[in-house]
Short mmCIF file of N, CA, C and O in Angstrom, two decimals:
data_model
loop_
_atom_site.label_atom_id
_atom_site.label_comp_id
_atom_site.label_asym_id
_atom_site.label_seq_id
_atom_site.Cartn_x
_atom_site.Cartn_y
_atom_site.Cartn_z
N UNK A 9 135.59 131.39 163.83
CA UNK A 9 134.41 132.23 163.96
C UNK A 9 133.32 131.68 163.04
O UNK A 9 133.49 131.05 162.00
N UNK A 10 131.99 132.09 163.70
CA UNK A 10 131.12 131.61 162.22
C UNK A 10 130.72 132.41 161.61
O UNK A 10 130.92 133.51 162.14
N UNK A 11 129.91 132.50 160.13
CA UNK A 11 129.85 133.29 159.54
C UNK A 11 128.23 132.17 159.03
O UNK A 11 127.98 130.97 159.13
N UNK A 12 127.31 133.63 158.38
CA UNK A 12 126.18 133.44 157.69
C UNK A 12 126.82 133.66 156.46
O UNK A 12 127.74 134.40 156.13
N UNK A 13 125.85 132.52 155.63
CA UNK A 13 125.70 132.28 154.30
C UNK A 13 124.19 132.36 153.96
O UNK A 13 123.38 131.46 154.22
N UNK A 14 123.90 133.57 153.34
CA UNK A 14 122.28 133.75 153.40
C UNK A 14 122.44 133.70 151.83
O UNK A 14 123.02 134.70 151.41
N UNK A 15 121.97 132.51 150.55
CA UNK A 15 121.89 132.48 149.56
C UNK A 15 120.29 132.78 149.04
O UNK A 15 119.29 132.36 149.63
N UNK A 16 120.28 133.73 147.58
CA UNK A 16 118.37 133.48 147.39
C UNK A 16 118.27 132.87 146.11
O UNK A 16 119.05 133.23 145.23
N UNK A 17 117.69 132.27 145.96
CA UNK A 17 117.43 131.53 144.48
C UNK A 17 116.68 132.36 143.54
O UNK A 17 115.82 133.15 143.93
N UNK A 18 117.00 132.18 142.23
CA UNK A 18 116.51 132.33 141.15
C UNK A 18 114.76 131.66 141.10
O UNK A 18 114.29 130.61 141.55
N UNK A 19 114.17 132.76 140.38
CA UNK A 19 112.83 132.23 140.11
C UNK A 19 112.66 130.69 139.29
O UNK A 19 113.20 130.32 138.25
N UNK A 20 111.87 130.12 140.03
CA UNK A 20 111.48 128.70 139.29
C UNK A 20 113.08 127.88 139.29
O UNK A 20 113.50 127.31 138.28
N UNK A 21 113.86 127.95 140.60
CA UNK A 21 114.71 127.33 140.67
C UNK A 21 114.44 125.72 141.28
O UNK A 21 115.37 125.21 141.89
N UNK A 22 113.45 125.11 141.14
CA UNK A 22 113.20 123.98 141.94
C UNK A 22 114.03 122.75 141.03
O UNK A 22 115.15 122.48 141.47
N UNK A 23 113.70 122.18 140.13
CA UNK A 23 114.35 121.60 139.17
C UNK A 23 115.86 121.72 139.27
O UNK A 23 116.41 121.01 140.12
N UNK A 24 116.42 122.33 138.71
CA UNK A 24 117.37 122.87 139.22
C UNK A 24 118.34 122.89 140.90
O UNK A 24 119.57 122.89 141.00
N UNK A 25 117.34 122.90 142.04
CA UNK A 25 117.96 122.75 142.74
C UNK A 25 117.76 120.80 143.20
O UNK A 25 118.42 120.39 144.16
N UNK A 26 117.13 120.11 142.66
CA UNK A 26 116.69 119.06 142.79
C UNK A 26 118.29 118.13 142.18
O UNK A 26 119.04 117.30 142.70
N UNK A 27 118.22 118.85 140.74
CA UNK A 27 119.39 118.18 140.31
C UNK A 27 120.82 118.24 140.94
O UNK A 27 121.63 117.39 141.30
N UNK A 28 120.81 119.38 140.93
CA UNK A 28 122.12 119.55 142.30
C UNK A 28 122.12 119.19 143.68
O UNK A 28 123.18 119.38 144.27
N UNK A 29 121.06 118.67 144.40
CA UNK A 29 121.09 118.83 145.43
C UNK A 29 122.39 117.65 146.19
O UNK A 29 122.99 117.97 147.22
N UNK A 30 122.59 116.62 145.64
CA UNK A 30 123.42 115.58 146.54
C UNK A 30 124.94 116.40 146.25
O UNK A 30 125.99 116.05 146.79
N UNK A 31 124.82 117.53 145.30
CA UNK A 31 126.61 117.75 145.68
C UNK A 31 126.83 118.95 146.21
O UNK A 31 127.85 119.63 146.36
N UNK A 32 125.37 119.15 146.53
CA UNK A 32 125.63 120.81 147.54
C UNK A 32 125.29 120.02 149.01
O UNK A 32 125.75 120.55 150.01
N UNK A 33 124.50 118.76 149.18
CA UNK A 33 124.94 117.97 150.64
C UNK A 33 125.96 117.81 151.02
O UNK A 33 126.27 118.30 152.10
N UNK A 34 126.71 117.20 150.39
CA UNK A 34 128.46 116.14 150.48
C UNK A 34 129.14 117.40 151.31
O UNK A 34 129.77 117.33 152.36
N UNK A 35 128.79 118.69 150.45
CA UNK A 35 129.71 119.91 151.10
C UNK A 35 128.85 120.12 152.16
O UNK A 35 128.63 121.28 151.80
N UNK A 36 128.20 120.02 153.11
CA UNK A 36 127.63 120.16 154.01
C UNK A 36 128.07 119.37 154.93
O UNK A 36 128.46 119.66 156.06
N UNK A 37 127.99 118.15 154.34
CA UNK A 37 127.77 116.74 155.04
C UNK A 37 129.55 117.17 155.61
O UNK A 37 129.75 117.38 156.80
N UNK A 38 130.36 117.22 154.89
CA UNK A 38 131.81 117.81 154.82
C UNK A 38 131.74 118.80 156.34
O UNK A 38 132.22 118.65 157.46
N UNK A 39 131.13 119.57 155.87
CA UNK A 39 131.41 120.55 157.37
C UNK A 39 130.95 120.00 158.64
O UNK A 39 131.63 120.22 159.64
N UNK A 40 129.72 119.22 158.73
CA UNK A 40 128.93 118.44 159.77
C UNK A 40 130.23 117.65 160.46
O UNK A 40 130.70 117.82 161.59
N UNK A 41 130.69 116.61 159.27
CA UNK A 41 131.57 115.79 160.04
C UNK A 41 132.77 116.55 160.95
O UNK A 41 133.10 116.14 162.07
N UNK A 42 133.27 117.57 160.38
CA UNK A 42 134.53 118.24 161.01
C UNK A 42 134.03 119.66 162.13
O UNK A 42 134.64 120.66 162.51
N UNK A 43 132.48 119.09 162.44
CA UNK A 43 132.65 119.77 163.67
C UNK A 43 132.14 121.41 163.42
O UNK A 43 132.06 122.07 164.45
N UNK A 44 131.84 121.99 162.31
CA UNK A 44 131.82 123.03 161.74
C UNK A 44 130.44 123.62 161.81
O UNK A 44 129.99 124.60 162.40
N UNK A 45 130.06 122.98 161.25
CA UNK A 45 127.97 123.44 160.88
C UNK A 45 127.44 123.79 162.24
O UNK A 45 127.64 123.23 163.31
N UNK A 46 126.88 124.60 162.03
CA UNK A 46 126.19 125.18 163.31
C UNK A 46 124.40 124.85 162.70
O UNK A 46 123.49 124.27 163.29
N UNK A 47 124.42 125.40 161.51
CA UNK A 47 122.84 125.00 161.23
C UNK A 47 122.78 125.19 159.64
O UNK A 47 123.68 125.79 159.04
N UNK A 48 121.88 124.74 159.10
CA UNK A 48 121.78 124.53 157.34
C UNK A 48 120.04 124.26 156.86
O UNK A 48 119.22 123.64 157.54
N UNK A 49 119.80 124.83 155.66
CA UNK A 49 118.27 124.40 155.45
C UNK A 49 118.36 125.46 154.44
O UNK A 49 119.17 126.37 154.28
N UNK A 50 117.03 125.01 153.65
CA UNK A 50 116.22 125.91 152.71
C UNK A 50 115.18 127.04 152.96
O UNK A 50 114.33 126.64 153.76
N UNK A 51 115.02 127.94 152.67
CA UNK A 51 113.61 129.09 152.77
C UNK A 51 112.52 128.40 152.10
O UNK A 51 112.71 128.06 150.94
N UNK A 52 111.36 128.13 152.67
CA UNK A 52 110.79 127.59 151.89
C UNK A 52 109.46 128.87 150.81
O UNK A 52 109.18 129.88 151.46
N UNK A 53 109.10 128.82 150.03
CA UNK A 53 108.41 129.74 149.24
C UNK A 53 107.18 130.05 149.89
O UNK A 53 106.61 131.14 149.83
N UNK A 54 106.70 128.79 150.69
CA UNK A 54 105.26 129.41 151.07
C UNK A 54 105.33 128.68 152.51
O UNK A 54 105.96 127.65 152.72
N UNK A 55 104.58 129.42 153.45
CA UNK A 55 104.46 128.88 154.83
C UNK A 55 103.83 127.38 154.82
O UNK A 55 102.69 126.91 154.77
N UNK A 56 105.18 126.85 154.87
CA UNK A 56 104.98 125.15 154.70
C UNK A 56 106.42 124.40 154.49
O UNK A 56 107.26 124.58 153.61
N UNK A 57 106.41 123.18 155.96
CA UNK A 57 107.94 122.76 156.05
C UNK A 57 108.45 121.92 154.47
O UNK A 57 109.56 121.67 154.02
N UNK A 58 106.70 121.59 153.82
CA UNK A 58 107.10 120.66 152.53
C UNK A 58 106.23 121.46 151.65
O UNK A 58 105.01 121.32 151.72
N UNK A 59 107.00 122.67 150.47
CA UNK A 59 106.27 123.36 150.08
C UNK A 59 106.43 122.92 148.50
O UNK A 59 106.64 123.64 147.53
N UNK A 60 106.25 121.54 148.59
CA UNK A 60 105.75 121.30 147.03
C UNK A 60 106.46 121.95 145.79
O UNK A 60 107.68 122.11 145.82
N UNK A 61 105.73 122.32 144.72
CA UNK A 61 105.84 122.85 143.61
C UNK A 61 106.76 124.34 144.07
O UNK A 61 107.92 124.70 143.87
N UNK A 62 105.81 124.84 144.64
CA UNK A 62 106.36 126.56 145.35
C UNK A 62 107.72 126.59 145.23
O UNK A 62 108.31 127.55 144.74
N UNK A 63 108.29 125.52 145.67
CA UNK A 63 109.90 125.59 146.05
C UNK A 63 110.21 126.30 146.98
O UNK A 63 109.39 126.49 147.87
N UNK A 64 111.35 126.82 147.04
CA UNK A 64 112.55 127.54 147.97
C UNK A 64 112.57 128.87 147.50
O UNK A 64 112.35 128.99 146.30
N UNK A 65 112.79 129.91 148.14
CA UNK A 65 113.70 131.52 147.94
C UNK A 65 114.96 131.44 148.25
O UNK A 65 115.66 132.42 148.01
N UNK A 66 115.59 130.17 148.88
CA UNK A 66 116.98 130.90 149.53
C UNK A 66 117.20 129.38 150.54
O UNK A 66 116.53 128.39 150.82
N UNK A 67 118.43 129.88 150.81
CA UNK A 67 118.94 128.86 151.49
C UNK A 67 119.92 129.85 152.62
O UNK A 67 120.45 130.89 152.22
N UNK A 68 120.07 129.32 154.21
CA UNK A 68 120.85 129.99 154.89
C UNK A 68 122.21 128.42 155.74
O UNK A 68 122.09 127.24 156.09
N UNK A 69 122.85 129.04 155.71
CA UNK A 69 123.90 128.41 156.41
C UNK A 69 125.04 129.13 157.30
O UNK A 69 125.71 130.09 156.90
N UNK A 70 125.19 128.39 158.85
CA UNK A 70 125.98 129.14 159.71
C UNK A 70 126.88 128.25 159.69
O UNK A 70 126.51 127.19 160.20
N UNK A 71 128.28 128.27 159.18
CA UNK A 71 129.37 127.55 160.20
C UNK A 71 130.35 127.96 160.14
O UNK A 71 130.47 128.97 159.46
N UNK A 72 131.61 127.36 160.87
CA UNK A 72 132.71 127.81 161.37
C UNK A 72 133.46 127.91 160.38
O UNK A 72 133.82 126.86 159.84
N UNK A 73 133.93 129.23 159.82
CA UNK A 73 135.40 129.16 158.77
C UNK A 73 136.73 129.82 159.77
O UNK A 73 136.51 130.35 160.86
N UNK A 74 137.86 129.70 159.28
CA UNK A 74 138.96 130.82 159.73
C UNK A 74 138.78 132.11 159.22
O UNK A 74 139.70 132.82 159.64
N UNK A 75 138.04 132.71 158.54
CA UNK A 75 137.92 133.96 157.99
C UNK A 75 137.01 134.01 157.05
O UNK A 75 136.63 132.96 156.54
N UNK A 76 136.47 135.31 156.62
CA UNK A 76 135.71 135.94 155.95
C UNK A 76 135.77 135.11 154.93
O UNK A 76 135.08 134.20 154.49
N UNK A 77 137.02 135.79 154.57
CA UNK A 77 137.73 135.50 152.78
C UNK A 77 137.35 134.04 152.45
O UNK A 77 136.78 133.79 151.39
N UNK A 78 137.74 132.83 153.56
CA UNK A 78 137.48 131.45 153.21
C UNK A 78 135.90 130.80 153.52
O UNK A 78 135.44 129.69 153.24
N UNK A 79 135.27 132.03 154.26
CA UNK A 79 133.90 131.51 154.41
C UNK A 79 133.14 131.82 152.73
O UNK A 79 132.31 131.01 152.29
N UNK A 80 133.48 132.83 152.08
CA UNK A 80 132.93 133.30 150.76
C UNK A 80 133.85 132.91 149.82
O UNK A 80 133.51 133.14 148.66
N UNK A 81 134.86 132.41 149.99
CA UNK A 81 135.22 131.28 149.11
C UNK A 81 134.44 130.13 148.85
O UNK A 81 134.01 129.87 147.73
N UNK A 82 134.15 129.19 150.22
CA UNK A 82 133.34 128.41 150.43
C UNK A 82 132.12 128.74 149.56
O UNK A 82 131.89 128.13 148.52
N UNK A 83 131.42 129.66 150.00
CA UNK A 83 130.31 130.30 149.33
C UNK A 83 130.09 130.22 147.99
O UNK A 83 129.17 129.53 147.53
N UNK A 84 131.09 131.07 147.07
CA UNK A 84 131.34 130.94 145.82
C UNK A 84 131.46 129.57 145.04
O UNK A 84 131.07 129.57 143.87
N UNK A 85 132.11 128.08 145.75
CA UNK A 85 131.90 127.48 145.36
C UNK A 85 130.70 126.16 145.36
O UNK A 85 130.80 124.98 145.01
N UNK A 86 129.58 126.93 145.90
CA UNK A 86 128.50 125.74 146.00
C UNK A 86 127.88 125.73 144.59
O UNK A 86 127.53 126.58 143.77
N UNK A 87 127.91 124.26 144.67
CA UNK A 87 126.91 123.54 143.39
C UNK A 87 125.73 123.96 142.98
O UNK A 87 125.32 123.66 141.86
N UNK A 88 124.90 124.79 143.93
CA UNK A 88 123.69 125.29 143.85
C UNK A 88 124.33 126.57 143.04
O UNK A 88 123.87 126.55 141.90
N UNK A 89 125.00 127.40 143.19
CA UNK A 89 125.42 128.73 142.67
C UNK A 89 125.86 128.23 141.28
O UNK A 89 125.34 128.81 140.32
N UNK A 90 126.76 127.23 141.02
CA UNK A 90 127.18 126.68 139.46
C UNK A 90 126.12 125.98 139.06
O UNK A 90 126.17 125.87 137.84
N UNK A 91 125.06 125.40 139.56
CA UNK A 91 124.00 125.26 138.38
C UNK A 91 122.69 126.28 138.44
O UNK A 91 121.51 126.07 138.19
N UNK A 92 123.21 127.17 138.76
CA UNK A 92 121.95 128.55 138.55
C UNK A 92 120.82 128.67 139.61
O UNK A 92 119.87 129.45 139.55
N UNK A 93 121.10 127.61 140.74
CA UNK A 93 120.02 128.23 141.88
C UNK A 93 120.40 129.18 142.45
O UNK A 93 119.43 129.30 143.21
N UNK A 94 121.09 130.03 142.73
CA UNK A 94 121.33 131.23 143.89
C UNK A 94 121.33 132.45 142.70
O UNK A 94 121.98 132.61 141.67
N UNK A 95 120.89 132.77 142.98
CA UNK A 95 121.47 134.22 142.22
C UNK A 95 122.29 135.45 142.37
O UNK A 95 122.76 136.31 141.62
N UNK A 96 122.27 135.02 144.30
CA UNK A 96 123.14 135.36 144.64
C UNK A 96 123.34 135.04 146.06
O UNK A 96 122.36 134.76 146.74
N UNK A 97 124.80 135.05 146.71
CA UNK A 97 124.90 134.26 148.44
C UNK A 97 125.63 136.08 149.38
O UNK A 97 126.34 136.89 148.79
N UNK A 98 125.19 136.21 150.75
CA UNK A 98 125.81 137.03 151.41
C UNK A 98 126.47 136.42 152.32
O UNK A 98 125.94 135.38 152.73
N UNK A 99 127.69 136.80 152.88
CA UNK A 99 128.34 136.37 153.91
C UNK A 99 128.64 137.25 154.37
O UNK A 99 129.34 138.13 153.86
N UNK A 100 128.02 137.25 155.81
CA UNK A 100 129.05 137.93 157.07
C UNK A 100 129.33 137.09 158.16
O UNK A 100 129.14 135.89 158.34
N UNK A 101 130.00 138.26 159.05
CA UNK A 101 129.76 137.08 160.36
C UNK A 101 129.03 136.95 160.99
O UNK A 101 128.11 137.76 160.88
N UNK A 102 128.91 136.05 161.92
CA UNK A 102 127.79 135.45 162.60
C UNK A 102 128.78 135.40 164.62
O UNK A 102 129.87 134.92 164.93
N UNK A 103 127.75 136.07 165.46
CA UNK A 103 128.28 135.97 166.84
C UNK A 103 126.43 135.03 167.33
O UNK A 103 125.22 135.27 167.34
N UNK A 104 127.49 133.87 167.67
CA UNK A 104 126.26 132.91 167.97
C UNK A 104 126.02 133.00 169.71
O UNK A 104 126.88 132.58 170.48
N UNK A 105 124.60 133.65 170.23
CA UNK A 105 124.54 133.76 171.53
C UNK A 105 123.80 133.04 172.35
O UNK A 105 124.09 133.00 173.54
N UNK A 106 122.64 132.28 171.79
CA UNK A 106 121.62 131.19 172.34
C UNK A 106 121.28 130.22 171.17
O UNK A 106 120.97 130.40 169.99
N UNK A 107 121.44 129.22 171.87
CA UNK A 107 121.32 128.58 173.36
C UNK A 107 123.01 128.33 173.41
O UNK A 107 123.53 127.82 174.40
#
């Protein structure tokens, strides 16, 4: 099943998510290869695909776990959450209907 991962960042998390960013990919890149990821990206702070300084609010991610429990496992362990960008992540599930 898939499940949303709707994470929001901490104020003035840009730095921060800059430095982490290649080991919160790998775990991405990880689900991509095995077929999993349905979709992945950042919120950006201000209406703009490259929002500069502004940074991010949040980050959302849909993909396939066996359950809740291991989708917010997953969750719990992103690199962005251990170096202080999220402040906090939600997971539920996700019923994917279009396209």
């Amino acid at each position: 099943m898939f499940y949303m991962i709707y994470s929001e960042d901490v104020q003035a998390s840009l730095s921060k998510r800059l430095a982490s960013r290649p080991a919160h990919l790998a775990r991405l890149e990880q689900l991509k290869s095995a077929g999993r990821l349905l979709l992945a990206g950042p919120l950006p702070a201000i209406d703009s695909l490259e929002p500069g300084e502004a940074g991010f609010t949040g980050s959302l991610v849909v993909a396939e776990f066996e359950s809740l429990t291991e989708a917010q496992a997953w969750a719990d362990a992103d690199p962005y959450l251990a170096a202080g960008v999220y402040a906090r992540s939600t997971v539920k599930p996700f019923k994917k209907v279009l396209p």
